[in-house]
Structure formats: C-alpha cells, structure tokens
PDB file of C-alpha atoms in Angstrom:
ATOM      1  CA  UNK A  18     111.062  81.067 122.557  1.00 90.00           C
ATOM      2  CA  UNK A  19     107.516  82.446 122.297  1.00 93.00           C
ATOM      3  CA  UNK A  20     108.861  85.998 121.697  1.00 93.00           C
ATOM      4  CA  UNK A  21     111.335  84.691 119.097  1.00 94.00           C
ATOM      5  CA  UNK A  22     108.526  82.937 117.203  1.00 95.00           C
ATOM      6  CA  UNK A  23     106.353  86.100 117.255  1.00 95.00           C
ATOM      7  CA  UNK A  24     109.294  88.211 116.065  1.00 93.00           C
ATOM      8  CA  UNK A  25     110.187  85.866 113.167  1.00 94.00           C
ATOM      9  CA  UNK A  26     106.523  85.407 112.190  1.00 94.00           C
ATOM     10  CA  UNK A  27     105.997  89.213 112.133  1.00 91.00           C
ATOM     11  CA  UNK A  28     109.017  89.657 109.888  1.00 89.00           C
ATOM     12  CA  UNK A  29     107.796  86.955 107.459  1.00 90.00           C
ATOM     13  CA  UNK A  30     104.177  88.153 107.463  1.00 88.00           C
ATOM     14  CA  UNK A  31     105.264  91.699 106.547  1.00 84.00           C
ATOM     15  CA  UNK A  32     107.710  90.478 103.923  1.00 82.00           C
ATOM     16  CA  UNK A  33     105.604  87.765 102.269  1.00 83.00           C
ATOM     17  CA  UNK A  34     102.020  88.415 103.413  1.00 81.00           C
ATOM     18  CA  UNK A  35      99.738  86.899 106.052  1.00 87.00           C
ATOM     19  CA  UNK A  36      98.105  84.377 103.727  1.00 86.00           C
ATOM     20  CA  UNK A  37     101.306  83.223 102.018  1.00 84.00           C
ATOM     21  CA  UNK A  38     103.334  82.331 105.129  1.00 90.00           C
ATOM     22  CA  UNK A  39     102.626  78.899 106.655  1.00 92.00           C
ATOM     23  CA  UNK A  40     103.569  77.445 110.045  1.00 95.00           C
ATOM     24  CA  UNK A  41     106.023  75.223 108.115  1.00 94.00           C
ATOM     25  CA  UNK A  42     107.707  78.332 106.672  1.00 94.00           C
ATOM     26  CA  UNK A  43     108.166  79.841 110.135  1.00 95.00           C
ATOM     27  CA  UNK A  44     109.486  76.548 111.563  1.00 95.00           C
ATOM     28  CA  UNK A  45     111.892  76.188 108.615  1.00 94.00           C
ATOM     29  CA  UNK A  46     113.200  79.737 108.975  1.00 94.00           C
ATOM     30  CA  UNK A  47     113.827  79.199 112.685  1.00 95.00           C
ATOM     31  CA  UNK A  48     115.215  75.642 112.353  1.00 93.00           C
ATOM     32  CA  UNK A  49     112.668  74.347 114.866  1.00 95.00           C
ATOM     33  CA  UNK A  50     109.865  71.813 114.560  1.00 94.00           C
ATOM     34  CA  UNK A  51     106.297  72.851 113.789  1.00 93.00           C
ATOM     35  CA  UNK A  52     105.378  71.066 117.040  1.00 93.00           C
ATOM     36  CA  UNK A  53     107.394  73.680 118.962  1.00 94.00           C
ATOM     37  CA  UNK A  54     105.312  76.487 117.403  1.00 95.00           C
ATOM     38  CA  UNK A  55     102.052  74.690 118.258  1.00 95.00           C
ATOM     39  CA  UNK A  56     103.244  74.386 121.862  1.00 94.00           C
ATOM     40  CA  UNK A  57     102.846  78.187 122.130  1.00 95.00           C
ATOM     41  CA  UNK A  58     100.173  78.907 119.491  1.00 95.00           C
ATOM     42  CA  UNK A  59      97.286  76.514 118.902  1.00 92.00           C
ATOM     43  CA  UNK A  60      96.646  77.964 115.422  1.00 93.00           C
ATOM     44  CA  UNK A  61      97.931  80.450 112.856  1.00 94.00           C
ATOM     45  CA  UNK A  62      95.229  83.040 113.703  1.00 94.00           C
ATOM     46  CA  UNK A  63      96.525  83.403 117.279  1.00 95.00           C
ATOM     47  CA  UNK A  64     100.080  83.815 115.972  1.00 95.00           C
ATOM     48  CA  UNK A  65      98.871  86.467 113.487  1.00 95.00           C
ATOM     49  CA  UNK A  66      97.065  88.303 116.295  1.00 93.00           C
ATOM     50  CA  UNK A  67     100.196  88.303 118.493  1.00 93.00           C
ATOM     51  CA  UNK A  68     102.335  89.385 115.507  1.00 93.00           C
ATOM     52  CA  UNK A  69     100.078  92.313 114.596  1.00 91.00           C
ATOM     53  CA  UNK A  70     100.173  93.439 118.253  1.00 90.00           C
ATOM     54  CA  UNK A  71     103.983  93.401 118.125  1.00 90.00           C
ATOM     55  CA  UNK A  72     104.083  95.320 114.801  1.00 86.00           C
ATOM     56  CA  UNK A  73     101.571  97.870 116.184  1.00 84.00           C
ATOM     57  CA  UNK A  74     103.865  98.403 119.211  1.00 88.00           C
ATOM     58  CA  UNK A  75     106.992  98.725 117.015  1.00 87.00           C
ATOM     59  CA  UNK A  76     105.304 101.229 114.677  1.00 85.00           C
ATOM     60  CA  UNK A  77     104.255 103.459 117.569  1.00 86.00           C
ATOM     61  CA  UNK A  78     107.687 103.275 119.199  1.00 90.00           C
ATOM     62  CA  UNK A  79     109.269 104.443 115.908  1.00 88.00           C
ATOM     63  CA  UNK A  80     106.675 107.245 115.560  1.00 90.00           C
ATOM     64  CA  UNK A  81     107.508 108.376 119.123  1.00 92.00           C
ATOM     65  CA  UNK A  82     111.235 108.387 118.235  1.00 93.00           C
ATOM     66  CA  UNK A  83     110.590 110.516 115.116  1.00 93.00           C
ATOM     67  CA  UNK A  84     108.324 112.938 117.023  1.00 92.00           C
ATOM     68  CA  UNK A  85     111.005 113.249 119.762  1.00 94.00           C
ATOM     69  CA  UNK A  86     113.458 114.635 117.152  1.00 94.00           C
ATOM     70  CA  UNK A  87     111.286 117.763 117.212  1.00 91.00           C
ATOM     71  CA  UNK A  88     111.467 118.492 113.482  1.00 95.00           C
ATOM     72  CA  UNK A  89     108.770 120.726 112.061  1.00 97.00           C
ATOM     73  CA  UNK A  90     105.293 119.205 111.588  1.00 97.00           C
ATOM     74  CA  UNK A  91     105.592 118.706 107.807  1.00 97.00           C
ATOM     75  CA  UNK A  92     109.055 117.116 107.928  1.00 97.00           C
ATOM     76  CA  UNK A  93     107.786 114.859 110.728  1.00 96.00           C
ATOM     77  CA  UNK A  94     104.958 113.556 108.500  1.00 95.00           C
ATOM     78  CA  UNK A  95     107.362 112.829 105.653  1.00 95.00           C
ATOM     79  CA  UNK A  96     109.782 110.989 107.960  1.00 93.00           C
ATOM     80  CA  UNK A  97     106.954 108.851 109.327  1.00 90.00           C
ATOM     81  CA  UNK A  98     105.802 108.045 105.788  1.00 88.00           C
ATOM     82  CA  UNK A  99     109.359 106.988 104.900  1.00 88.00           C
ATOM     83  CA  UNK A 100     109.467 104.726 107.966  1.00 84.00           C
ATOM     84  CA  UNK A 101     106.213 103.051 106.863  1.00 79.00           C
ATOM     85  CA  UNK A 102     107.611 102.542 103.350  1.00 78.00           C
ATOM     86  CA  UNK A 103     110.727 100.836 104.730  1.00 78.00           C
ATOM     87  CA  UNK A 104     108.819  98.744 107.243  1.00 74.00           C
ATOM     88  CA  UNK A 105     106.064  97.549 104.932  1.00 68.00           C
ATOM     89  CA  UNK A 106     107.950  97.030 101.683  1.00 65.00           C
ATOM     90  CA  UNK A 107     107.583  93.333 100.960  1.00 58.00           C
ATOM     91  CA  UNK A 108     108.755  91.010  98.225  1.00 49.00           C
ATOM     92  CA  UNK A 109     105.204  90.058  97.231  1.00 56.00           C
ATOM     93  CA  UNK A 110     103.077  92.357  95.078  1.00 59.00           C
ATOM     94  CA  UNK A 111     100.120  91.920  97.418  1.00 64.00           C
ATOM     95  CA  UNK A 112     100.103  94.311 100.393  1.00 71.00           C
ATOM     96  CA  UNK A 113     100.156  92.533 103.810  1.00 75.00           C
ATOM     97  CA  UNK A 114      97.407  94.853 105.097  1.00 76.00           C
ATOM     98  CA  UNK A 115      95.191  94.002 102.125  1.00 78.00           C
ATOM     99  CA  UNK A 116      95.833  90.261 102.737  1.00 80.00           C
ATOM    100  CA  UNK A 117      95.000  90.656 106.420  1.00 85.00           C
ATOM    101  CA  UNK A 118      91.673  92.324 105.587  1.00 83.00           C
ATOM    102  CA  UNK A 119      90.777  89.750 102.943  1.00 85.00           C
ATOM    103  CA  UNK A 120      91.732  86.550 104.763  1.00 89.00           C
ATOM    104  CA  UNK A 121      91.559  87.460 108.475  1.00 91.00           C
ATOM    105  CA  UNK A 122      88.870  90.186 108.680  1.00 88.00           C
ATOM    106  CA  UNK A 123      88.244  89.851 112.435  1.00 91.00           C
ATOM    107  CA  UNK A 124      91.916  90.388 113.284  1.00 91.00           C
ATOM    108  CA  UNK A 125      92.064  93.203 110.729  1.00 87.00           C
ATOM    109  CA  UNK A 126      89.117  95.075 112.290  1.00 86.00           C
ATOM    110  CA  UNK A 127      90.562  94.701 115.778  1.00 87.00           C
ATOM    111  CA  UNK A 128      93.915  96.108 114.590  1.00 84.00           C
ATOM    112  CA  UNK A 129      92.235  98.957 112.682  1.00 81.00           C
ATOM    113  CA  UNK A 130      90.136 100.012 115.682  1.00 83.00           C
ATOM    114  CA  UNK A 131      93.338 100.464 117.706  1.00 80.00           C
ATOM    115  CA  UNK A 132      95.129 102.139 114.803  1.00 80.00           C
ATOM    116  CA  UNK A 133      92.386 104.684 114.103  1.00 81.00           C
ATOM    117  CA  UNK A 134      92.346 105.711 117.753  1.00 82.00           C
ATOM    118  CA  UNK A 135      96.136 106.105 118.007  1.00 83.00           C
ATOM    119  CA  UNK A 136      96.593 107.646 114.571  1.00 84.00           C
ATOM    120  CA  UNK A 137      93.828 110.182 115.229  1.00 88.00           C
ATOM    121  CA  UNK A 138      95.689 111.302 118.358  1.00 90.00           C
ATOM    122  CA  UNK A 139      98.977 111.549 116.467  1.00 91.00           C
ATOM    123  CA  UNK A 140      97.359 113.427 113.496  1.00 93.00           C
ATOM    124  CA  UNK A 141      95.763 115.868 115.961  1.00 95.00           C
ATOM    125  CA  UNK A 142      99.090 116.555 117.714  1.00 95.00           C
ATOM    126  CA  UNK A 143     100.800 117.063 114.354  1.00 96.00           C
ATOM    127  CA  UNK A 144      98.172 119.594 113.216  1.00 97.00           C
ATOM    128  CA  UNK A 145      98.362 121.490 116.536  1.00 97.00           C
ATOM    129  CA  UNK A 146     102.171 121.580 116.226  1.00 97.00           C
ATOM    130  CA  UNK A 147     101.960 122.832 112.604  1.00 97.00           C
ATOM    131  CA  UNK A 148      99.585 125.633 113.656  1.00 98.00           C
ATOM    132  CA  UNK A 149     102.020 126.701 116.420  1.00 98.00           C
ATOM    133  CA  UNK A 150     104.843 126.729 113.850  1.00 98.00           C
ATOM    134  CA  UNK A 151     102.669 128.801 111.447  1.00 98.00           C
ATOM    135  CA  UNK A 152     103.023 126.064 108.806  1.00 98.00           C
ATOM    136  CA  UNK A 153      99.290 125.239 109.016  1.00 98.00           C
ATOM    137  CA  UNK A 154      96.445 127.757 109.034  1.00 98.00           C
ATOM    138  CA  UNK A 155      95.191 128.854 112.455  1.00 97.00           C
ATOM    139  CA  UNK A 156      91.514 128.613 111.405  1.00 96.00           C
ATOM    140  CA  UNK A 157      91.523 124.850 110.704  1.00 96.00           C
ATOM    141  CA  UNK A 158      88.758 122.652 112.082  1.00 96.00           C
ATOM    142  CA  UNK A 159      91.176 120.088 113.541  1.00 96.00           C
ATOM    143  CA  UNK A 160      88.548 117.339 114.110  1.00 95.00           C
ATOM    144  CA  UNK A 161      87.472 117.500 110.469  1.00 96.00           C
ATOM    145  CA  UNK A 162      91.036 117.403 109.103  1.00 96.00           C
ATOM    146  CA  UNK A 163      91.962 114.466 111.352  1.00 94.00           C
ATOM    147  CA  UNK A 164      88.920 112.568 110.074  1.00 92.00           C
ATOM    148  CA  UNK A 165      89.606 113.473 106.427  1.00 93.00           C
ATOM    149  CA  UNK A 166      93.201 112.278 106.637  1.00 92.00           C
ATOM    150  CA  UNK A 167      92.630 108.944 108.367  1.00 88.00           C
ATOM    151  CA  UNK A 168      89.681 108.231 106.036  1.00 89.00           C
ATOM    152  CA  UNK A 169      91.982 108.784 103.048  1.00 90.00           C
ATOM    153  CA  UNK A 170      94.905 106.737 104.446  1.00 86.00           C
ATOM    154  CA  UNK A 171      92.849 103.801 105.732  1.00 81.00           C
ATOM    155  CA  UNK A 172      90.789 103.662 102.532  1.00 85.00           C
ATOM    156  CA  UNK A 173      94.011 103.398 100.480  1.00 86.00           C
ATOM    157  CA  UNK A 174      95.316 100.581 102.695  1.00 76.00           C
ATOM    158  CA  UNK A 175      92.023  98.689 102.684  1.00 76.00           C
ATOM    159  CA  UNK A 176      91.405  98.776  98.956  1.00 81.00           C
ATOM    160  CA  UNK A 177      94.830  98.777  97.273  1.00 76.00           C
ATOM    161  CA  UNK A 178      96.274  95.344  96.549  1.00 75.00           C
ATOM    162  CA  UNK A 179      99.724  96.446  95.362  1.00 77.00           C
ATOM    163  CA  UNK A 180     102.228  97.753  97.906  1.00 74.00           C
ATOM    164  CA  UNK A 181     103.872 100.071  95.348  1.00 80.00           C
ATOM    165  CA  UNK A 182     100.525 101.518  94.343  1.00 84.00           C
ATOM    166  CA  UNK A 183      99.465 102.128  97.962  1.00 82.00           C
ATOM    167  CA  UNK A 184     102.768 103.903  98.747  1.00 84.00           C
ATOM    168  CA  UNK A 185     102.299 106.130  95.690  1.00 88.00           C
ATOM    169  CA  UNK A 186      98.727 106.965  96.722  1.00 92.00           C
ATOM    170  CA  UNK A 187      99.780 107.598 100.342  1.00 90.00           C
ATOM    171  CA  UNK A 188     102.314 110.182  99.149  1.00 93.00           C
ATOM    172  CA  UNK A 189      99.586 111.856  97.027  1.00 94.00           C
ATOM    173  CA  UNK A 190      97.280 111.840 100.081  1.00 94.00           C
ATOM    174  CA  UNK A 191      99.991 113.365 102.287  1.00 95.00           C
ATOM    175  CA  UNK A 192     100.627 116.127  99.723  1.00 96.00           C
ATOM    176  CA  UNK A 193      96.873 116.768  99.323  1.00 96.00           C
ATOM    177  CA  UNK A 194      96.360 116.871 103.120  1.00 96.00           C
ATOM    178  CA  UNK A 195      99.351 119.181 103.684  1.00 97.00           C
ATOM    179  CA  UNK A 196      98.450 121.592 100.864  1.00 97.00           C
ATOM    180  CA  UNK A 197      94.882 121.856 102.153  1.00 97.00           C
ATOM    181  CA  UNK A 198      96.110 122.948 105.614  1.00 97.00           C
ATOM    182  CA  UNK A 199      99.226 124.970 104.790  1.00 98.00           C
ATOM    183  CA  UNK A 200     100.081 128.639 105.025  1.00 98.00           C
ATOM    184  CA  UNK A 201     102.521 130.010 102.355  1.00 98.00           C
ATOM    185  CA  UNK A 202     105.339 129.047 104.772  1.00 98.00           C
ATOM    186  CA  UNK A 203     103.923 125.507 104.952  1.00 98.00           C
ATOM    187  CA  UNK A 204     103.702 125.243 101.144  1.00 97.00           C
ATOM    188  CA  UNK A 205     107.402 126.189 100.898  1.00 97.00           C
ATOM    189  CA  UNK A 206     108.290 123.438 103.436  1.00 97.00           C
ATOM    190  CA  UNK A 207     106.079 120.932 101.582  1.00 97.00           C
ATOM    191  CA  UNK A 208     107.860 121.676  98.268  1.00 96.00           C
ATOM    192  CA  UNK A 209     111.203 121.171 100.031  1.00 96.00           C
ATOM    193  CA  UNK A 210     110.121 117.746 101.348  1.00 95.00           C
ATOM    194  CA  UNK A 211     108.715 116.675  97.955  1.00 95.00           C
ATOM    195  CA  UNK A 212     112.015 117.575  96.237  1.00 93.00           C
ATOM    196  CA  UNK A 213     113.864 115.237  98.628  1.00 90.00           C
ATOM    197  CA  UNK A 214     111.697 112.331  97.447  1.00 84.00           C
ATOM    198  CA  UNK A 215     111.979 113.153  93.743  1.00 61.00           C
ATOM    199  CA  UNK A 216     115.799 113.594  93.799  1.00 50.00           C
TER     200      UNK A 216
END
C-alpha cells in the first residue's frame, strides 16, 4: 500500500503540482481514507520527499534505457529532452519543479544536490561519446562545458514558472550547448534533430 500511495502521489504531483495536490486529493483518487495515508506518512512533506525520490529513480532508469540504445550523442540528448517533456507536462501552468522550490525549498535543495551530481556524470559521458564520434570538437574543456550546461538547465527550471516556457528555453539551451561544442558533422546532426521537432 505504501508503494501504491507514493506512486499515485508522484503522478498527481507531476500533473497538478506539489502545492496544489492535497492528502484528500490523493485519498480520493485512490478510493482510500486519508487515515490510511497518514498511517504511512505523518505529513505531506514526507510523502513529497518519498515521491521525489521515486521520480528521480524513474528518470535515471529512463535515461539509462535511452543511453543503452547507443544512438549518437546528439540524438541521445534530444531523446532525453523529449522524455522529460512527456514526463513533466502537467495540466497546470505552474511547473512542478518551480512549485517545489517555492513551497518546499529544503526538499528541493536535497533533490537538486543529487540531480546535479548525476546529471554532471551523464553530461560528461555524453560529451566524451560525442568527441569519440567526431560530432563534438576534440579540444573541448569537458569540465567547463558540463558546468555551463547544468547551470543553464537548472537556472531555467528554478526560475521559470510556466512549463511550456521552460520546455521552450530548454530546447534553446540544448541547441546553444550543442552548437558551441560541435564539429561540422555535429552541426549537420543537430540540424537533423531540430527538423524532427519542427515538423
């Protein structure tokens, strides 16, 4: 039952936002009493913490699945971006990540510390792969580019209220990041990926 509650809560938090969803909403969606939820979680903050841990795990499992397909480095980045768009598209205008930062800053900072560490590792591996594939320039300072990219992405997520706006900015950031690193071969692959989004 505990896992079912976490799973349903995660789904609702991502769809409607961390602030908007109440314990009553979760109980109603699951056709259980609020008392049952409180049996496992003494307050909403603990449930949010457990839910963000689950979402973090799911995101990284999906990233691993995409990386395992062994597409080229640029296509890989675009597929991961698409996965994020699908996973975090909610019916509210307010982004769940923005809500988490605004209303539950301690949980947000804990989540972000983990995310920065894992994303930095994934960005680094992507850049190294792109260099091997001759899509990215061999003379890149990888540490600097990793830091540039996560600073851009996390800043967008922290400061953009609207989900649509943040997705638009994330695509711009991905294009900017890729162009800055690419060889002529990489630019050609980037243009190919951008056309897929436009059409």
